[in-house]
Coordinates of C-alpha atoms in Angstrom, one line a residue:
M1 CA 3.2 6.4 10.8
T2 CA -0.2 7.1 9.6
L3 CA -2.1 7.0 6.4
A4 CA -3.7 10.5 5.6
R5 CA -7.2 10.2 5.5
D6 CA -8.0 13.4 3.3
H7 CA -9.1 11.9 0.1
V8 CA -12.3 9.6 -0.3
V9 CA -12.5 9.3 -4.0
A10 CA -15.6 6.8 -4.6
E11 CA -19.3 8.0 -4.0
I12 CA -19.8 4.3 -3.6
G13 CA -23.6 4.1 -3.1
N14 CA -24.9 0.4 -4.2
E15 CA -22.1 0.9 -7.3
P16 CA -19.5 -1.8 -7.8
P17 CA -16.3 -0.7 -9.0
K18 CA -15.7 -0.2 -12.6
I19 CA -12.6 -0.8 -14.7
G20 CA -10.3 2.0 -14.6
E21 CA -12.0 3.8 -11.8
K22 CA -8.9 5.4 -10.2
F23 CA -8.4 6.0 -6.5
S24 CA -7.1 9.5 -5.3
P25 CA -3.5 9.4 -4.0
Q26 CA -3.3 9.2 -0.4
S27 CA 0.2 10.0 1.7
F28 CA 1.6 7.6 4.4
G29 CA 4.6 8.4 7.0
P30 CA 7.2 9.7 7.4
C31 CA 8.1 6.7 9.5
D32 CA 10.7 7.6 12.5
L33 CA 13.2 5.3 14.1
D34 CA 10.3 4.5 16.9
D35 CA 7.6 3.2 14.2
L36 CA 10.6 1.0 13.2
R37 CA 11.4 -0.5 16.4
G38 CA 7.7 -1.0 17.0
Y39 CA 7.3 -2.8 13.7
A40 CA 10.3 -5.0 14.4
A41 CA 8.8 -5.9 17.9
A42 CA 5.5 -6.5 16.3
S43 CA 6.8 -8.9 13.2
G44 CA 9.8 -10.2 14.6
D45 CA 11.8 -8.6 11.8
D46 CA 14.7 -7.2 13.9
N47 CA 17.3 -6.9 11.1
P48 CA 19.5 -4.2 12.2
I49 CA 19.8 -2.6 8.5
H50 CA 16.2 -1.0 9.6
L51 CA 16.8 -0.3 12.8
D52 CA 20.8 1.3 13.2
P53 CA 21.2 4.5 11.0
S54 CA 25.0 4.0 11.3
L55 CA 24.9 0.7 9.8
A56 CA 22.6 1.5 7.0
Q57 CA 25.2 4.2 5.8
R58 CA 28.1 2.0 6.4
A59 CA 26.2 -0.4 3.8
G60 CA 25.6 2.4 1.2
L61 CA 21.9 3.6 1.9
K62 CA 21.0 7.3 3.1
A63 CA 19.2 6.1 5.6
P64 CA 17.5 3.0 7.4
P65 CA 14.9 1.6 4.9
V66 CA 11.3 1.0 5.9
H67 CA 10.2 -2.5 6.6
G68 CA 8.8 -3.7 3.0
M69 CA 5.9 -5.5 4.7
L70 CA 4.9 -2.5 6.6
L71 CA 4.8 -0.5 3.8
M72 CA 2.8 -3.3 1.9
S73 CA 0.3 -3.1 4.9
Q74 CA -0.6 0.5 3.9
F75 CA -2.2 -0.8 0.9
E76 CA -4.7 -2.3 2.9
S77 CA -5.4 0.8 4.6
A78 CA -5.6 2.9 1.2
L79 CA -8.0 0.6 0.1
E80 CA -10.3 1.2 3.0
I81 CA -10.4 4.8 2.6
W82 CA -11.0 4.4 -1.3
R83 CA -13.4 1.8 -1.3
P84 CA -14.6 0.2 2.2
D85 CA -17.1 -2.1 0.4
L86 CA -14.3 -4.2 -0.5
T87 CA -12.2 -6.9 1.3
L88 CA -8.7 -7.6 0.1
I89 CA -8.3 -11.2 -0.4
R90 CA -4.5 -11.5 -2.1
L91 CA -1.8 -9.0 -2.6
A92 CA 1.4 -9.3 -4.4
S93 CA 4.4 -6.4 -5.0
K94 CA 7.3 -6.4 -6.3
F95 CA 9.8 -3.6 -4.7
L96 CA 11.6 -1.5 -6.9
R97 CA 13.3 1.1 -4.6
P98 CA 13.6 1.7 -1.0
I99 CA 11.5 4.1 1.0
F100 CA 13.9 5.2 3.8
L101 CA 13.0 6.5 7.3
G102 CA 11.6 10.2 7.4
E103 CA 10.4 9.9 3.9
T104 CA 6.6 10.0 3.0
V105 CA 5.3 8.2 0.2
E106 CA 2.0 8.2 -1.9
I107 CA -0.5 5.6 -2.6
S108 CA -2.6 5.5 -5.9
G109 CA -4.4 3.2 -8.0
R110 CA -7.4 1.8 -10.5
V111 CA -9.3 -1.0 -11.0
A112 CA -7.8 -3.1 -13.8
Q113 CA -9.7 -6.2 -14.4
I114 CA -13.1 -7.8 -13.0
T115 CA -14.1 -11.5 -13.4
P116 CA -17.3 -12.1 -12.9
G117 CA -18.5 -14.6 -10.3
T118 CA -19.8 -18.2 -10.8
G119 CA -22.1 -20.1 -8.2
D120 CA -20.6 -19.8 -5.2
E121 CA -17.4 -17.4 -6.3
K122 CA -17.9 -14.1 -5.7
T123 CA -16.7 -11.5 -8.5
K124 CA -13.2 -10.5 -8.1
F125 CA -11.5 -7.1 -8.8
L126 CA -8.2 -6.9 -9.8
L127 CA -6.5 -3.5 -8.4
R128 CA -3.1 -1.9 -9.9
L129 CA -1.3 -0.2 -7.0
M130 CA 1.6 2.1 -7.1
M131 CA 3.9 3.7 -4.1
Y132 CA 5.9 6.6 -5.0
N133 CA 8.6 8.1 -3.0
E134 CA 9.4 11.8 -2.4
R135 CA 11.1 12.2 -5.7
R136 CA 7.7 10.8 -7.6
E137 CA 9.5 7.5 -8.5
I138 CA 7.6 4.0 -8.2
A139 CA 8.8 2.6 -5.2
L140 CA 6.7 -0.7 -5.2
L141 CA 3.9 -1.7 -7.9
A142 CA 1.3 -4.2 -6.3
E143 CA -1.6 -5.9 -7.4
A144 CA -4.8 -6.5 -5.1
T145 CA -7.2 -9.0 -5.6
T146 CA -10.4 -8.0 -3.7
I147 CA -14.1 -8.8 -3.4
L148 CA -17.4 -7.1 -2.6
K149 CA -17.8 -7.2 1.4
T150 CA -20.8 -9.4 2.3
V151 CA -23.7 -7.5 4.2
G152 CA -24.9 -9.1 7.4

């Protein structure tokens, strides 16, 4: 259960993100049952639908679904690869389809909006993020609010 670190999009230098800047796809997964058990133990989310393949099948699923918060956490990892100069301050997502045990996903995104800072408030960068399942269907849509990291 790792995020592939084979693409870095931005030649960062001293340039802040620009509206429309796109982030190259990053792969995550696949998660195996040990990954889901480890996440369940760490998070306290031990819902058996995530951990018991036979229960998931009886519920009409092809396999246990990966925990939603575990999937969401991968957006921050992808952001660190794309733009290590940004800090995530808010993340909201909508789950459209489950990601199942054993599936690999792809994460991509772009800069959608820039809100200039005023006074002590920093400039904010709104990112639109997508997570695709193996069938190239959007499984999660997310919006991330970020700011430039403080140097020093």
